[in-house]
CSV table of C-alpha atoms in Angstrom, one decimal:
chain,number,residue,atom,x,y,z
A,26,MET,CA,-27.0,8.0,-5.4
A,27,LYS,CA,-26.3,6.2,-2.1
A,28,GLU,CA,-24.2,8.0,0.5
A,29,LEU,CA,-21.8,6.3,2.7
A,30,ASN,CA,-20.5,7.8,6.0
A,31,VAL,CA,-16.8,7.5,6.5
A,32,GLY,CA,-15.1,7.5,9.8
A,33,LEU,CA,-11.3,8.1,9.4
A,34,ILE,CA,-9.0,7.2,12.2
A,35,GLY,CA,-5.7,8.9,11.9
A,36,ALA,CA,-5.1,12.4,10.6
A,37,GLY,CA,-1.4,12.3,9.5
A,38,PHE,CA,0.2,11.8,6.1
A,39,MET,CA,-2.1,9.0,5.1
A,40,GLY,CA,-5.2,10.6,6.7
A,41,LYS,CA,-4.6,13.6,4.2
A,42,ALA,CA,-4.3,11.3,1.2
A,43,HIS,CA,-7.4,9.4,2.1
A,44,SER,CA,-9.4,12.6,2.8
A,45,LEU,CA,-8.4,14.0,-0.6
A,46,ALA,CA,-9.4,10.7,-2.3
A,47,TYR,CA,-12.9,10.9,-0.7
A,48,ALA,CA,-13.3,14.6,-1.8
A,49,ALA,CA,-12.1,14.1,-5.3
A,50,MET,CA,-13.4,10.5,-6.2
A,51,PRO,CA,-16.7,11.8,-7.6
A,52,MET,CA,-15.1,14.5,-9.6
A,53,PHE,CA,-13.1,11.8,-11.4
A,54,PHE,CA,-15.6,8.9,-11.5
A,55,TRP,CA,-19.1,10.2,-12.3
A,56,PRO,CA,-21.6,8.9,-11.6
A,57,ALA,CA,-19.7,7.8,-8.6
A,58,PRO,CA,-20.6,4.2,-7.2
A,59,ALA,CA,-21.6,5.9,-3.9
A,60,MET,CA,-20.9,9.3,-2.4
A,61,PRO,CA,-18.3,9.4,0.3
A,62,VAL,CA,-19.5,11.6,3.3
A,63,ARG,CA,-16.6,12.7,5.5
A,64,ARG,CA,-18.5,12.3,8.7
A,65,THR,CA,-16.1,11.7,11.6
A,66,ILE,CA,-12.3,11.9,12.1
A,67,ALA,CA,-10.4,10.6,15.1
A,68,GLU,CA,-7.1,11.6,16.4
A,69,ALA,CA,-5.0,11.1,19.6
A,70,ASN,CA,-6.8,13.9,21.4
A,71,GLU,CA,-9.6,16.3,20.9
A,72,GLN,CA,-7.6,19.2,19.8
A,73,LEU,CA,-5.8,17.3,17.1
A,74,ALA,CA,-9.1,15.8,16.0
A,75,GLU,CA,-10.8,19.2,15.8
A,76,GLU,CA,-8.0,20.7,13.8
A,77,ALA,CA,-8.1,17.8,11.4
A,78,SER,CA,-11.8,18.0,10.9
A,79,ARG,CA,-11.5,21.5,9.7
A,80,ARG,CA,-8.4,20.8,7.6
A,81,PHE,CA,-9.7,17.7,5.9
A,82,GLY,CA,-13.5,18.6,5.7
A,83,PHE,CA,-15.0,16.2,8.2
A,84,GLU,CA,-18.3,17.1,9.9
A,85,ARG,CA,-17.3,15.7,13.4
A,86,SER,CA,-14.2,15.0,15.3
A,87,THR,CA,-13.3,12.9,18.3
A,88,GLY,CA,-10.2,12.1,20.5
A,89,ASP,CA,-11.3,8.5,21.0
A,90,TRP,CA,-11.4,6.2,17.8
A,91,ARG,CA,-14.0,3.9,19.7
A,92,THR,CA,-16.5,6.7,19.0
A,93,VAL,CA,-16.3,6.0,15.3
A,94,ILE,CA,-16.8,2.3,15.9
A,95,ASP,CA,-19.8,2.9,18.1
A,96,ASP,CA,-21.6,5.3,15.8
A,97,PRO,CA,-24.4,3.6,14.0
A,98,GLU,CA,-24.3,6.3,11.3
A,99,ILE,CA,-20.8,5.3,10.2
A,100,ASP,CA,-20.7,2.9,7.3
A,101,VAL,CA,-17.0,2.7,6.5
A,102,VAL,CA,-14.0,2.8,8.9
A,103,ASP,CA,-10.7,4.0,7.4
A,104,ILE,CA,-7.6,3.0,9.4
A,105,ALA,CA,-4.7,5.5,8.9
A,106,THR,CA,-2.9,4.9,12.2
A,107,PRO,CA,0.6,3.6,13.1
A,108,ASN,CA,0.6,-0.2,12.7
A,109,HIS,CA,0.2,-1.3,16.2
A,110,LEU,CA,-3.4,-0.1,16.3
A,111,HIS,CA,-4.6,-1.7,13.1
A,112,ALA,CA,-5.7,-5.1,14.5
A,113,GLU,CA,-7.7,-3.7,17.4
A,114,ILE,CA,-9.5,-1.2,15.3
A,115,ALA,CA,-10.2,-3.4,12.4
A,116,ILE,CA,-11.6,-6.3,14.6
A,117,ALA,CA,-13.9,-3.9,16.5
A,118,ALA,CA,-15.1,-2.3,13.2
A,119,ALA,CA,-15.8,-5.8,11.7
A,120,ARG,CA,-17.9,-6.8,14.7
A,121,ALA,CA,-19.8,-3.6,14.4
A,122,GLY,CA,-20.6,-4.4,10.7
A,123,LYS,CA,-18.5,-1.6,9.2
A,124,HIS,CA,-16.7,-1.9,5.9
A,125,ILE,CA,-13.0,-1.4,6.4
A,126,ILE,CA,-10.1,0.0,4.5
A,127,SER,CA,-6.7,-0.2,6.2
A,128,GLU,CA,-3.4,1.2,5.4
A,129,LYS,CA,-0.5,-1.1,4.9
A,130,PRO,CA,1.0,-3.3,6.2
A,131,LEU,CA,-2.2,-4.9,7.3
A,132,ALA,CA,-0.6,-5.8,10.7
A,133,ARG,CA,2.7,-6.1,12.5
A,134,THR,CA,2.7,-10.0,12.3
A,135,SER,CA,0.8,-12.7,10.5
A,136,GLU,CA,-1.0,-13.6,13.8
A,137,GLU,CA,-2.5,-10.2,13.8
A,138,ALA,CA,-3.3,-10.2,10.2
A,139,ARG,CA,-5.0,-13.7,10.5
A,140,ALA,CA,-7.2,-12.3,13.4
A,141,MET,CA,-8.2,-9.3,11.2
A,142,TYR,CA,-8.9,-11.6,8.3
A,143,GLU,CA,-11.0,-14.0,10.3
A,144,ALA,CA,-13.0,-11.0,11.7
A,145,VAL,CA,-14.0,-9.6,8.3
A,146,VAL,CA,-14.8,-13.1,7.0
A,147,GLU,CA,-17.1,-13.7,9.9
A,148,ALA,CA,-18.8,-10.3,9.6
A,149,GLY,CA,-19.1,-10.5,5.8
A,150,VAL,CA,-17.9,-6.8,5.3
A,151,VAL,CA,-16.1,-5.4,2.4
A,152,ASN,CA,-12.3,-5.1,3.3
A,153,MET,CA,-9.3,-3.6,1.6
A,154,VAL,CA,-5.6,-3.0,2.2
A,155,ALA,CA,-4.4,0.2,0.7
A,156,PHE,CA,-1.6,-1.0,-1.5
A,157,ASN,CA,-2.4,1.8,-3.8
A,158,TYR,CA,0.7,1.6,-6.2
A,159,ARG,CA,-0.9,-1.3,-8.1
A,160,ARG,CA,-3.6,1.2,-9.1
A,161,THR,CA,-1.1,3.4,-11.1
A,162,PRO,CA,-2.5,3.1,-14.7
A,163,ALA,CA,1.0,1.9,-16.0
A,164,VAL,CA,1.1,-0.9,-13.5
A,165,ALA,CA,-2.5,-1.9,-14.3
A,166,LEU,CA,-1.5,-1.8,-18.1
A,167,ALA,CA,1.5,-4.1,-17.3
A,168,LYS,CA,-0.9,-6.5,-15.6
A,169,ARG,CA,-3.1,-6.4,-18.7
A,170,PHE,CA,-0.2,-7.2,-21.0
A,171,ILE,CA,0.9,-10.1,-18.8
A,172,ASP,CA,-2.7,-11.6,-18.5
A,173,GLU,CA,-3.0,-11.3,-22.4
A,174,GLY,CA,0.3,-13.2,-22.9
A,175,ALA,CA,1.9,-10.3,-24.7
A,176,ILE,CA,5.2,-11.1,-23.1
A,177,GLY,CA,4.6,-14.9,-23.0
A,178,THR,CA,5.3,-17.0,-19.8
A,179,VAL,CA,6.8,-14.9,-17.0
A,180,THR,CA,10.2,-16.0,-16.1
A,181,ASN,CA,11.6,-13.3,-13.8
A,182,PHE,CA,10.5,-10.4,-11.6
A,183,ARG,CA,13.0,-7.9,-10.3
A,184,GLY,CA,11.6,-5.1,-8.0
A,185,THR,CA,13.0,-2.3,-5.9
A,186,TYR,CA,11.7,0.3,-3.5
A,187,LEU,CA,14.5,2.7,-2.6
A,188,GLN,CA,14.2,5.9,-0.5
A,189,ASP,CA,16.5,8.1,1.3
A,190,TRP,CA,14.5,9.8,4.1
A,191,SER,CA,16.0,7.9,6.9
A,192,ALA,CA,19.6,7.8,5.7
A,193,ASP,CA,20.6,10.6,8.0
A,194,PRO,CA,21.5,9.1,11.4
A,195,ASP,CA,20.3,12.2,13.1
A,196,SER,CA,16.8,12.1,11.7
A,197,PRO,CA,14.3,11.5,14.6
A,198,LEU,CA,13.3,8.1,16.1
A,199,SER,CA,9.9,7.9,14.3
A,200,TRP,CA,7.5,5.1,15.2
A,201,ARG,CA,8.6,3.5,12.0
A,202,PHE,CA,11.9,2.6,13.6
A,203,GLN,CA,10.3,0.9,16.7
A,204,LYS,CA,9.3,-2.8,16.3
A,205,ALA,CA,6.6,-2.6,19.0
A,206,ILE,CA,4.7,-0.1,16.9
A,207,ALA,CA,5.8,-0.8,13.3
A,208,GLY,CA,6.5,-4.6,13.4
A,209,SER,CA,9.4,-4.3,11.0
A,210,GLY,CA,11.3,-1.6,9.2
A,211,ALA,CA,11.8,-1.3,5.5
A,212,LEU,CA,10.3,-4.6,5.1
A,213,GLY,CA,6.8,-3.8,6.3
A,214,ASP,CA,6.9,-0.1,5.5
A,215,ILE,CA,7.9,-0.2,1.8
A,216,ALA,CA,9.0,-3.6,0.6
A,217,THR,CA,5.4,-4.8,1.1
A,218,HIS,CA,4.3,-2.5,-1.7
A,219,VAL,CA,6.6,-4.4,-4.1
A,220,ILE,CA,5.6,-7.7,-2.7
A,221,ASP,CA,2.0,-6.8,-3.5
A,222,ILE,CA,3.0,-5.7,-7.0
A,223,ALA,CA,4.9,-8.9,-7.6
A,224,ARG,CA,1.8,-11.0,-6.4
A,225,TYR,CA,-0.4,-8.9,-8.5
A,226,LEU,CA,1.8,-9.4,-11.6
A,227,VAL,CA,3.3,-12.9,-11.2
A,228,GLY,CA,1.4,-14.7,-8.6
A,229,ASP,CA,2.0,-16.4,-5.2
A,230,PHE,CA,5.5,-16.8,-3.6
A,231,ALA,CA,6.7,-20.4,-2.9
A,232,GLN,CA,10.0,-19.7,-1.2
A,233,VAL,CA,12.2,-16.8,-0.1
A,234,SER,CA,15.9,-16.4,0.7
A,235,ALA,CA,16.6,-13.1,2.4
A,236,LEU,CA,19.1,-10.7,4.0
A,237,LEU,CA,18.0,-8.0,6.4
A,238,SER,CA,20.4,-5.3,7.7
A,239,THR,CA,20.3,-2.4,10.2
A,240,PHE,CA,22.9,0.3,9.7
A,241,ILE,CA,21.8,3.0,12.1
A,242,THR,CA,21.2,1.5,15.5
A,243,ASP,CA,20.0,4.5,17.5
A,244,ARG,CA,18.4,7.9,16.6
A,245,PRO,CA,17.4,11.1,18.4
A,246,LEU,CA,14.1,10.9,20.3
A,247,GLN,CA,11.4,12.7,18.4
A,248,SER,CA,9.6,15.6,19.9
A,249,GLY,CA,5.9,15.8,19.3
A,250,GLY,CA,3.6,13.2,17.9
A,251,ALA,CA,4.0,14.0,14.1
A,252,ASP,CA,5.9,11.6,12.0
A,253,SER,CA,8.5,13.9,10.3
A,254,LEU,CA,9.7,11.2,7.8
A,255,GLY,CA,13.3,12.5,7.9
A,256,THR,CA,12.4,16.2,7.2
A,257,THR,CA,13.9,17.4,10.6
A,258,ARG,CA,17.0,16.6,12.5
A,259,GLY,CA,17.1,15.5,16.2
A,260,GLY,CA,19.9,17.5,17.3
A,261,ASP,CA,22.2,16.5,20.3
A,262,GLY,CA,19.5,15.3,22.7
A,263,PRO,CA,18.9,11.8,24.0
A,264,ARG,CA,18.8,8.9,21.5
A,265,GLY,CA,16.8,5.7,21.5
A,266,PRO,CA,17.4,2.3,20.0
A,267,VAL,CA,16.4,1.3,16.4
A,268,ASP,CA,15.3,-2.4,16.5
A,269,VAL,CA,14.0,-2.8,12.9
A,270,ASP,CA,15.6,-3.4,9.6
A,271,ASP,CA,17.0,-0.5,7.4
A,272,GLU,CA,17.3,-2.7,4.3
A,273,VAL,CA,15.8,-5.9,3.1
A,274,MET,CA,17.0,-8.1,0.0
A,275,THR,CA,15.2,-11.2,-0.9
A,276,MET,CA,15.3,-13.8,-3.7
A,277,ILE,CA,12.0,-15.4,-4.6
A,278,ARG,CA,10.8,-18.6,-6.1
A,279,PHE,CA,7.2,-18.2,-7.4
A,280,ALA,CA,4.6,-20.9,-7.3
A,281,SER,CA,4.4,-20.7,-11.1
A,282,GLY,CA,8.1,-21.5,-11.6
A,283,ALA,CA,9.3,-18.0,-12.2
A,284,VAL,CA,12.2,-16.5,-10.1
A,285,GLY,CA,12.7,-12.9,-8.8
A,286,SER,CA,14.3,-10.6,-6.3
A,287,ILE,CA,13.1,-7.6,-4.3
A,288,GLU,CA,15.2,-4.9,-2.6
A,289,ALA,CA,14.1,-2.2,-0.3
A,290,THR,CA,15.8,0.5,1.7
A,291,ARG,CA,15.0,3.9,3.2
A,292,ASN,CA,18.7,4.7,3.4
A,293,GLY,CA,19.6,5.0,-0.3
A,294,HIS,CA,20.9,8.6,-0.7
A,295,GLY,CA,19.5,10.2,-3.9
A,296,ARG,CA,16.5,7.9,-4.1
A,297,ASN,CA,13.1,9.5,-3.4
A,298,ASN,CA,10.3,7.1,-4.2
A,299,TYR,CA,12.1,4.7,-6.5
A,300,ILE,CA,9.7,2.0,-7.0
A,301,THR,CA,10.7,-0.1,-10.0
A,302,PHE,CA,9.9,-3.5,-11.5
A,303,GLU,CA,11.2,-5.4,-14.5
A,304,VAL,CA,9.4,-8.4,-15.7
A,305,HIS,CA,10.9,-10.9,-18.2
A,306,GLY,CA,8.9,-13.3,-20.3
A,307,THR,CA,9.4,-15.7,-23.1
A,308,LYS,CA,8.1,-13.2,-25.6
A,309,GLY,CA,9.2,-9.9,-24.1
A,310,SER,CA,9.9,-7.6,-21.2
A,311,ILE,CA,8.2,-4.8,-19.2
A,312,PHE,CA,9.9,-2.1,-17.2
A,313,PHE,CA,8.3,0.5,-14.8
A,314,ASN,CA,9.7,3.3,-12.6
A,315,TYR,CA,7.2,5.1,-10.3
A,316,GLU,CA,9.2,8.3,-10.5
A,317,ARG,CA,8.2,8.3,-14.2
A,318,ARG,CA,4.8,7.0,-13.4
A,319,ASP,CA,3.0,7.9,-16.7
A,320,GLU,CA,5.4,5.7,-18.6
A,321,LEU,CA,5.6,2.0,-19.1
A,322,GLN,CA,8.5,0.5,-21.1
A,323,VAL,CA,7.9,-2.6,-23.1
A,324,ALA,CA,10.0,-4.8,-25.4
A,325,PHE,CA,8.7,-7.5,-27.6
A,326,ALA,CA,10.8,-10.5,-28.9
A,327,ASP,CA,8.9,-10.7,-32.3
A,328,ASP,CA,9.7,-7.1,-33.2
A,329,PRO,CA,11.9,-6.9,-36.4
A,330,GLY,CA,15.6,-7.1,-35.5
A,331,ASP,CA,16.2,-3.5,-36.7
A,332,ARG,CA,13.8,-2.0,-34.2
A,333,ARG,CA,14.0,-4.4,-31.3
A,334,GLY,CA,14.3,-2.8,-27.9
A,335,PHE,CA,12.3,-1.0,-25.2
A,336,ARG,CA,9.7,1.4,-26.4
A,337,THR,CA,7.8,3.9,-24.1
A,338,ILE,CA,4.0,4.0,-23.7
A,339,TYR,CA,2.6,7.1,-22.2
A,340,THR,CA,-0.5,6.3,-20.2
A,341,GLY,CA,-3.7,8.2,-21.0
A,342,PRO,CA,-7.4,7.9,-21.9
A,343,ALA,CA,-6.8,4.5,-23.7
A,344,HIS,CA,-5.4,2.9,-20.7
A,345,PRO,CA,-6.8,1.5,-17.3
A,346,ASN,CA,-8.9,4.3,-15.6
A,347,GLY,CA,-7.8,6.6,-18.3
A,348,SER,CA,-11.2,7.8,-19.1
A,349,ALA,CA,-11.7,9.1,-15.5
A,350,LEU,CA,-8.3,10.9,-15.3
A,351,TRP,CA,-6.9,13.4,-17.6
A,352,PRO,CA,-7.7,13.7,-21.4
A,353,ILE,CA,-4.1,13.8,-22.7
A,354,PRO,CA,-1.5,11.1,-22.5
A,355,ALA,CA,1.4,12.0,-20.2
A,356,LEU,CA,-0.4,15.1,-18.9
A,357,GLY,CA,0.6,13.6,-15.6
A,358,ILE,CA,-0.8,11.9,-12.6
A,359,GLY,CA,0.3,11.9,-9.0
A,360,TYR,CA,0.1,9.9,-5.8
A,361,GLY,CA,-3.3,11.4,-5.2
A,362,GLU,CA,-4.7,9.8,-8.3
A,363,THR,CA,-3.8,6.4,-7.1
A,364,LYS,CA,-5.7,6.9,-3.9
A,365,ILE,CA,-8.6,8.3,-5.9
A,366,ILE,CA,-8.8,5.2,-8.0
A,367,GLU,CA,-8.4,3.1,-4.9
A,368,ALA,CA,-11.4,4.8,-3.3
A,369,HIS,CA,-13.5,4.3,-6.4
A,370,ASP,CA,-12.8,0.6,-6.4
A,371,PHE,CA,-13.5,0.3,-2.7
A,372,PHE,CA,-16.8,2.1,-2.9
A,373,THR,CA,-17.8,0.2,-6.0
A,374,ALA,CA,-17.3,-3.0,-4.0
A,375,ILE,CA,-19.5,-1.7,-1.2
A,376,ALA,CA,-22.2,-0.5,-3.6
A,377,GLU,CA,-22.3,-3.8,-5.4
A,378,GLY,CA,-21.8,-6.1,-2.5
A,379,THR,CA,-18.6,-7.7,-4.1
A,380,GLU,CA,-15.1,-8.3,-3.0
A,381,VAL,CA,-12.1,-6.0,-3.8
A,382,SER,CA,-8.4,-6.6,-4.2
A,383,PRO,CA,-6.1,-6.3,-2.4
A,384,SER,CA,-8.3,-7.5,0.5
A,385,PHE,CA,-7.4,-8.5,4.0
A,386,ARG,CA,-6.8,-12.0,2.5
A,387,ASP,CA,-4.0,-10.4,0.5
A,388,GLY,CA,-2.7,-8.5,3.5
A,389,TYR,CA,-2.6,-11.7,5.5
A,390,GLN,CA,-0.7,-13.4,2.7
A,391,THR,CA,1.7,-10.6,2.5
A,392,ALA,CA,2.3,-10.8,6.3
A,393,LEU,CA,3.1,-14.6,5.9
A,394,ILE,CA,5.6,-13.6,3.2
A,395,ASP,CA,7.2,-11.0,5.6
A,396,ASP,CA,7.4,-13.6,8.4
A,397,ALA,CA,9.2,-16.0,6.0
A,398,ILE,CA,11.6,-13.3,4.9
A,399,VAL,CA,12.4,-12.5,8.6
A,400,GLU,CA,13.0,-16.2,9.2
A,401,SER,CA,15.2,-16.6,6.1
A,402,GLY,CA,17.1,-13.4,7.2
A,403,GLU,CA,17.9,-15.1,10.7
A,404,SER,CA,18.6,-18.6,9.4
A,405,GLY,CA,20.3,-17.9,6.1
A,406,ALA,CA,18.1,-20.6,4.4
A,407,TRP,CA,15.4,-20.8,1.9
A,408,VAL,CA,12.1,-20.7,3.7
A,409,PRO,CA,8.8,-21.9,2.3
A,410,VAL,CA,6.0,-19.4,2.3
A,411,PRO,CA,2.6,-20.8,3.7
A,412,THR,CA,-0.6,-19.9,2.0
A,413,VAL,CA,-3.7,-18.5,3.7
A,414,ASP,CA,-5.5,-21.3,5.2
A,415,VAL,CA,-8.8,-19.8,6.3
A,416,PRO,CA,-12.0,-19.7,4.1
A,417,ALA,CA,-12.4,-16.9,1.7
A,418,PRO,CA,-15.4,-14.7,2.3
A,419,THR,CA,-18.6,-16.2,0.9
A,420,GLY,CA,-20.0,-12.8,0.2
A,421,ALA,CA,-20.1,-9.2,1.3
A,422,VAL,CA,-22.9,-7.2,2.7
A,423,SER,CA,-24.0,-3.8,1.2
A,424,SER,CA,-24.5,-1.0,3.5
């Protein structure tokens, strides 16, 4: 079985999730498509990197991410940094011939995303954006139902991503509240997940009409480099400006003729990780709530009148990736399993020399949607969404 050496850049929340996935993927998917070797982890300085290497099981550590790029033994570069570093790292990795997985959003702007996509196209390397929620078995099952025509022609998509970790005005000024680092707020951070699910299930966006709002305009300056995600309070010290959106709402016209809406906020008291979608079709409906991620609710129009309504399917061995997970329906999966499935699909593409979705092309398309949403929020008008206009990869190289 082929081994692929991973260089992980960034050892925060997402670095932990990716490290877990590399360790556990062969335990769930055996034989594995390739064995991930946790070779090198990079952080902001040598001390943080060395601590992360011991915690996450990496053989080596470095305080300079360029060391990962320059190492000829590294096959895969994993980008789990704040957003402002994605483009520089990814372009350098592509030019070095490394396969790349990057956390979402792919970039701060569509211009950065385009440059990243062009780099991987030119290099012919396997590339992936870590929109992991689409790999929840229930979401993949919804995709199967839609593709098989079980709910007929899709007419409407309604999605949300609601959290409350930033609802406290005294939670610290994370990099996620700073446009120069994050690019946008709730839009890029969480709405992009629902945009990806909408594209996955329904297809491309044609137009958007959006409203973006900022409710908390300054926050206490954060001490230390860790992103606390609202788990601490900033106290009475100096505060800094927030220049990104707290909430985004958008209506959608899909290229297929379907319509839809998406709402995302990090300021919704009482909501933890409330990702939902409801899809209506001419023959039925589908509903999903990530906080009940083992369940998919379905309703079919041709059910007899005395039993028509939503029924609950508990995902398990009979459903997407079920044979690799747990042997009893509703035994329960978590966030980690979505990352494990993601790692499996990424390493399969590398081993087989194929493409994987969502790719940098999808990340670039999502960035174009984000830009259109921002433009609509500023103008108040419906804004057309351009489509990716650079060539798709002609093939990927295996490492």
